[in-house]
Amino acid sequence: MDIQPFSCTRPNPDRITDALVAGPDALADSSLFTLDASRALYVIEHAGVAGATMGLACCIPVDEMAGLMPTDEAAPRDSGKGASSSEQAVEAGVSEGATRDDISIGQDASALLDEIKRLGAQVHPVRLLHAGNFALDIILGAAKTATPLYALDGPSGQRLTVWRVSRPEAIDALKATYGTLGLSLATSADALVAEADIALAREHHAAVKTQGIPAPSDIALAVLIPQNQAAADTFSIPAGLLMHRIR
């Protein structure tokens, strides 16, 4: 997978609590959110009583993400209508886990697509799982020696920490290592998020051809998580913490 650093819209560090309470609907408020124009990757760690779970926020090409989607052959064959991406994902062996902290129960891919258009940003990263990798552990461990961008304490001793990775040599090392790893959708809910991102890219391609409207870059927000970590398929980040603008 070709992971890519991205220009991230994220909370101003001195207003992070207010920004997360306000959520993505307030991303136009420059007192709460800032656009980091320089491209970077972000290491995220959840630490709690049960241990720590770590992921990498990045962008990935939409066409590569489409290759991870469940195929039509995975859908139930006795149904009178096509199965949704989440149903296909379950049939294909993806964990059902269709609820995410940052997605409302009942939201489908169409609703998520409408939300992206309304906000002008991807705010729900697609969670992708990969096998554990010793070299990756070393690179991410080195990134964690820097001063955190955010360090948030939650209930019951939980802590969310984010480190920004911008050094070219560190980004190149991460790109090379992740390029050797296979990725899979974490849950059926992530299939819905991916479906919305893919639909957006197709709509923009059509607009370019028919109306000459410039399309945003064909990349989608993602979080890559080692599947050998505790609670890997429930790893999440607060809505509004890291966002990818599409306009």
GROMACS .gro file of C-alpha atoms in nm:
model
  247
    1MET     CA    1   0.000   0.000   0.000
    2ASP     CA    2   0.131   0.342  -0.097
    3ILE     CA    3   0.079   0.546   0.220
    4GLN     CA    4   0.105   0.922   0.184
    5PRO     CA    5   0.160   1.212   0.426
    6PHE     CA    6  -0.116   1.471   0.405
    7SER     CA    7  -0.205   1.830   0.485
    8CYS     CA    8  -0.411   1.789   0.799
    9THR     CA    9  -0.688   2.005   0.941
   10ARG     CA   10  -0.668   1.958   1.317
   11PRO     CA   11  -0.743   2.138   1.646
   12ASN     CA   12  -0.529   2.427   1.759
   13PRO     CA   13  -0.325   2.275   2.044
   14ASP     CA   14  -0.435   2.539   2.294
   15ARG     CA   15  -0.806   2.488   2.208
   16ILE     CA   16  -0.814   2.113   2.158
   17THR     CA   17  -1.078   2.039   2.421
   18ASP     CA   18  -1.310   2.306   2.282
   19ALA     CA   19  -1.247   2.185   1.925
   20LEU     CA   20  -1.330   1.824   2.004
   21VAL     CA   21  -1.646   1.925   2.188
   22ALA     CA   22  -1.753   2.138   1.890
   23GLY     CA   23  -1.661   1.861   1.646
   24PRO     CA   24  -1.613   1.870   1.268
   25ASP     CA   25  -1.915   2.095   1.217
   26ALA     CA   26  -1.700   2.379   1.353
   27LEU     CA   27  -1.395   2.317   1.132
   28ALA     CA   28  -1.442   2.656   0.961
   29ASP     CA   29  -1.374   2.823   1.296
   30SER     CA   30  -1.007   2.924   1.270
   31SER     CA   31  -0.990   2.980   1.645
   32LEU     CA   32  -1.057   2.610   1.697
   33PHE     CA   33  -0.905   2.439   1.392
   34THR     CA   34  -0.596   2.500   1.183
   35LEU     CA   35  -0.483   2.371   0.845
   36ASP     CA   36  -0.132   2.231   0.861
   37ALA     CA   37  -0.031   2.293   0.501
   38SER     CA   38   0.290   2.091   0.524
   39ARG     CA   39   0.234   1.720   0.473
   40ALA     CA   40   0.296   1.478   0.758
   41LEU     CA   41   0.205   1.142   0.907
   42TYR     CA   42   0.062   1.104   1.257
   43VAL     CA   43   0.135   0.832   1.514
   44ILE     CA   44  -0.158   0.779   1.752
   45GLU     CA   45  -0.150   0.579   2.074
   46HIS     CA   46  -0.436   0.478   2.304
   47ALA     CA   47  -0.307   0.374   2.646
   48GLY     CA   48  -0.523   0.229   2.921
   49VAL     CA   49  -0.542  -0.035   3.189
   50ALA     CA   50  -0.539  -0.315   2.931
   51GLY     CA   51  -0.229  -0.180   2.756
   52ALA     CA   52  -0.151   0.041   2.459
   53THR     CA   53  -0.281   0.031   2.102
   54MET     CA   54  -0.103   0.230   1.832
   55GLY     CA   55  -0.192   0.335   1.479
   56LEU     CA   56  -0.064   0.555   1.197
   57ALA     CA   57  -0.286   0.820   1.038
   58CYS     CA   58  -0.210   0.879   0.672
   59CYS     CA   59  -0.379   0.899   0.335
   60ILE     CA   60  -0.393   0.619   0.080
   61PRO     CA   61  -0.488   0.621  -0.289
   62VAL     CA   62  -0.859   0.562  -0.339
   63ASP     CA   63  -0.797   0.316  -0.621
   64GLU     CA   64  -0.581   0.102  -0.393
   65MET     CA   65  -0.843   0.118  -0.119
   66ALA     CA   66  -1.105   0.005  -0.368
   67GLY     CA   67  -0.903  -0.313  -0.410
   68LEU     CA   68  -0.965  -0.393  -0.043
   69MET     CA   69  -1.342  -0.371  -0.072
   70PRO     CA   70  -1.557  -0.686  -0.054
   71THR     CA   71  -1.655  -0.812  -0.399
   72ASP     CA   72  -2.004  -0.878  -0.527
   73GLU     CA   73  -1.927  -1.247  -0.507
   74ALA     CA   74  -1.917  -1.212  -0.129
   75ALA     CA   75  -2.280  -1.095  -0.117
   76PRO     CA   76  -2.562  -1.336  -0.029
   77ARG     CA   77  -2.689  -1.499  -0.347
   78ASP     CA   78  -3.049  -1.560  -0.237
   79SER     CA   79  -3.128  -1.193  -0.186
   80GLY     CA   80  -3.355  -1.010  -0.423
   81LYS     CA   81  -3.135  -0.701  -0.409
   82GLY     CA   82  -2.768  -0.620  -0.392
   83ALA     CA   83  -2.604  -0.633  -0.053
   84SER     CA   84  -2.459  -0.326   0.110
   85SER     CA   85  -2.083  -0.289   0.158
   86SER     CA   86  -2.122  -0.370   0.526
   87GLU     CA   87  -2.320  -0.687   0.450
   88GLN     CA   88  -2.066  -0.792   0.191
   89ALA     CA   89  -1.786  -0.723   0.437
   90VAL     CA   90  -1.939  -0.956   0.695
   91GLU     CA   91  -1.986  -1.228   0.433
   92ALA     CA   92  -1.621  -1.183   0.331
   93GLY     CA   93  -1.504  -1.241   0.687
   94VAL     CA   94  -1.462  -0.881   0.801
   95SER     CA   95  -1.553  -0.827   1.166
   96GLU     CA   96  -1.912  -0.703   1.185
   97GLY     CA   97  -1.840  -0.445   1.460
   98ALA     CA   98  -2.058  -0.201   1.268
   99THR     CA   99  -2.051   0.067   1.536
  100ARG     CA  100  -1.773   0.320   1.572
  101ASP     CA  101  -1.747   0.596   1.828
  102ASP     CA  102  -1.725   0.855   1.550
  103ILE     CA  103  -2.015   0.725   1.336
  104SER     CA  104  -2.382   0.745   1.432
  105ILE     CA  105  -2.580   0.422   1.441
  106GLY     CA  106  -2.781   0.400   1.121
  107GLN     CA  107  -2.542   0.606   0.906
  108ASP     CA  108  -2.487   0.440   0.571
  109ALA     CA  109  -2.238   0.515   0.294
  110SER     CA  110  -2.475   0.765   0.132
  111ALA     CA  111  -2.510   0.960   0.457
  112LEU     CA  112  -2.134   0.955   0.508
  113LEU     CA  113  -2.081   1.083   0.153
  114ASP     CA  114  -2.328   1.366   0.213
  115GLU     CA  115  -2.140   1.455   0.531
  116ILE     CA  116  -1.806   1.473   0.346
  117LYS     CA  117  -1.960   1.705   0.087
  118ARG     CA  118  -2.122   1.924   0.351
  119LEU     CA  119  -1.805   1.959   0.558
  120GLY     CA  120  -1.562   1.966   0.267
  121ALA     CA  121  -1.345   1.716   0.453
  122GLN     CA  122  -1.299   1.349   0.530
  123VAL     CA  123  -1.341   1.326   0.907
  124HIS     CA  124  -1.378   0.949   0.953
  125PRO     CA  125  -1.058   0.757   0.873
  126VAL     CA  126  -1.089   0.411   0.725
  127ARG     CA  127  -0.935   0.171   0.976
  128LEU     CA  128  -0.708  -0.086   0.812
  129LEU     CA  129  -0.540  -0.379   0.987
  130HIS     CA  130  -0.199  -0.526   0.907
  131ALA     CA  131   0.032  -0.790   1.050
  132GLY     CA  132   0.277  -0.693   1.321
  133ASN     CA  133   0.622  -0.592   1.197
  134PHE     CA  134   0.940  -0.559   1.404
  135ALA     CA  135   1.098  -0.293   1.178
  136LEU     CA  136   0.779  -0.090   1.197
  137ASP     CA  137   0.780  -0.112   1.577
  138ILE     CA  138   1.129   0.040   1.581
  139ILE     CA  139   1.038   0.326   1.345
  140LEU     CA  140   0.719   0.412   1.532
  141GLY     CA  141   0.898   0.382   1.864
  142ALA     CA  142   1.154   0.636   1.746
  143ALA     CA  143   0.874   0.873   1.643
  144LYS     CA  144   0.734   0.854   1.996
  145THR     CA  145   1.053   0.997   2.146
  146ALA     CA  146   0.959   1.340   2.009
  147THR     CA  147   0.741   1.589   2.193
  148PRO     CA  148   0.375   1.493   2.139
  149LEU     CA  149   0.150   1.714   1.933
  150TYR     CA  150  -0.141   1.624   2.163
  151ALA     CA  151  -0.165   1.437   2.493
  152LEU     CA  152  -0.521   1.393   2.619
  153ASP     CA  153  -0.625   1.225   2.941
  154GLY     CA  154  -0.957   1.044   2.953
  155PRO     CA  155  -1.161   0.852   3.209
  156SER     CA  156  -1.032   0.543   3.392
  157GLY     CA  157  -0.669   0.627   3.332
  158GLN     CA  158  -0.696   0.633   2.953
  159ARG     CA  159  -0.460   0.852   2.753
  160LEU     CA  160  -0.457   0.950   2.385
  161THR     CA  161  -0.126   1.076   2.248
  162VAL     CA  162  -0.047   1.200   1.896
  163TRP     CA  163   0.297   1.257   1.744
  164ARG     CA  164   0.354   1.437   1.415
  165VAL     CA  165   0.607   1.276   1.177
  166SER     CA  166   0.743   1.513   0.914
  167ARG     CA  167   1.113   1.431   0.869
  168PRO     CA  168   1.159   1.308   0.509
  169GLU     CA  169   1.379   1.015   0.613
  170ALA     CA  170   1.121   0.897   0.868
  171ILE     CA  171   0.838   0.927   0.615
  172ASP     CA  172   1.042   0.736   0.354
  173ALA     CA  173   1.115   0.458   0.605
  174LEU     CA  174   0.746   0.428   0.696
  175LYS     CA  175   0.639   0.430   0.330
  176ALA     CA  176   0.889   0.157   0.248
  177THR     CA  177   0.786  -0.062   0.542
  178TYR     CA  178   0.411  -0.026   0.495
  179GLY     CA  179   0.464  -0.095   0.126
  180THR     CA  180   0.553  -0.454   0.216
  181LEU     CA  181   0.245  -0.515   0.434
  182GLY     CA  182  -0.097  -0.643   0.335
  183LEU     CA  183  -0.394  -0.443   0.463
  184SER     CA  184  -0.754  -0.536   0.532
  185LEU     CA  185  -1.064  -0.349   0.646
  186ALA     CA  186  -1.102  -0.358   1.023
  187THR     CA  187  -1.483  -0.388   1.035
  188SER     CA  188  -1.793  -0.359   0.821
  189ALA     CA  189  -1.829   0.001   0.942
  190ASP     CA  190  -1.496   0.078   0.777
  191ALA     CA  191  -1.630  -0.067   0.453
  192LEU     CA  192  -1.905   0.197   0.467
  193VAL     CA  193  -1.652   0.477   0.517
  194ALA     CA  194  -1.440   0.343   0.230
  195GLU     CA  195  -1.747   0.320   0.007
  196ALA     CA  196  -1.823   0.687   0.070
  197ASP     CA  197  -1.464   0.789  -0.013
  198ILE     CA  198  -1.469   0.585  -0.335
  199ALA     CA  199  -1.806   0.732  -0.438
  200LEU     CA  200  -1.671   1.084  -0.382
  201ALA     CA  201  -1.370   1.019  -0.605
  202ARG     CA  202  -1.594   0.881  -0.881
  203GLU     CA  203  -1.823   1.183  -0.864
  204HIS     CA  204  -1.527   1.419  -0.893
  205HIS     CA  205  -1.390   1.224  -1.187
  206ALA     CA  206  -1.725   1.259  -1.361
  207ALA     CA  207  -1.731   1.632  -1.287
  208VAL     CA  208  -1.386   1.675  -1.437
  209LYS     CA  209  -1.492   1.500  -1.758
  210THR     CA  210  -1.829   1.671  -1.800
  211GLN     CA  211  -1.781   2.015  -1.644
  212GLY     CA  212  -1.406   2.067  -1.625
  213ILE     CA  213  -1.423   2.107  -1.247
  214PRO     CA  214  -1.085   2.032  -1.084
  215ALA     CA  215  -1.094   1.720  -0.866
  216PRO     CA  216  -0.930   1.691  -0.526
  217SER     CA  217  -0.641   1.449  -0.494
  218ASP     CA  218  -0.763   1.090  -0.509
  219ILE     CA  219  -0.658   0.997  -0.158
  220ALA     CA  220  -0.857   0.898   0.148
  221LEU     CA  221  -0.794   0.937   0.519
  222ALA     CA  222  -0.695   0.612   0.691
  223VAL     CA  223  -0.554   0.475   1.016
  224LEU     CA  224  -0.328   0.169   0.991
  225ILE     CA  225  -0.334  -0.060   1.296
  226PRO     CA  226  -0.130  -0.373   1.379
  227GLN     CA  227  -0.385  -0.651   1.423
  228ASN     CA  228  -0.178  -0.823   1.693
  229GLN     CA  229  -0.249  -0.539   1.936
  230ALA     CA  230  -0.521  -0.557   2.198
  231ALA     CA  231  -0.854  -0.411   2.081
  232ALA     CA  232  -0.714  -0.340   1.732
  233ASP     CA  233  -1.055  -0.353   1.562
  234THR     CA  234  -1.207  -0.107   1.811
  235PHE     CA  235  -0.924   0.148   1.786
  236SER     CA  236  -1.070   0.490   1.712
  237ILE     CA  237  -0.983   0.857   1.727
  238PRO     CA  238  -1.220   1.141   1.820
  239ALA     CA  239  -1.408   1.297   1.529
  240GLY     CA  240  -1.235   1.622   1.441
  241LEU     CA  241  -0.891   1.526   1.570
  242LEU     CA  242  -0.734   1.467   1.228
  243MET     CA  243  -0.919   1.561   0.907
  244HIS     CA  244  -0.837   1.568   0.536
  245ARG     CA  245  -0.984   1.862   0.342
  246ILE     CA  246  -1.118   1.793  -0.006
  247ARG     CA  247  -1.178   2.157  -0.095
   0.00000   0.00000   0.00000
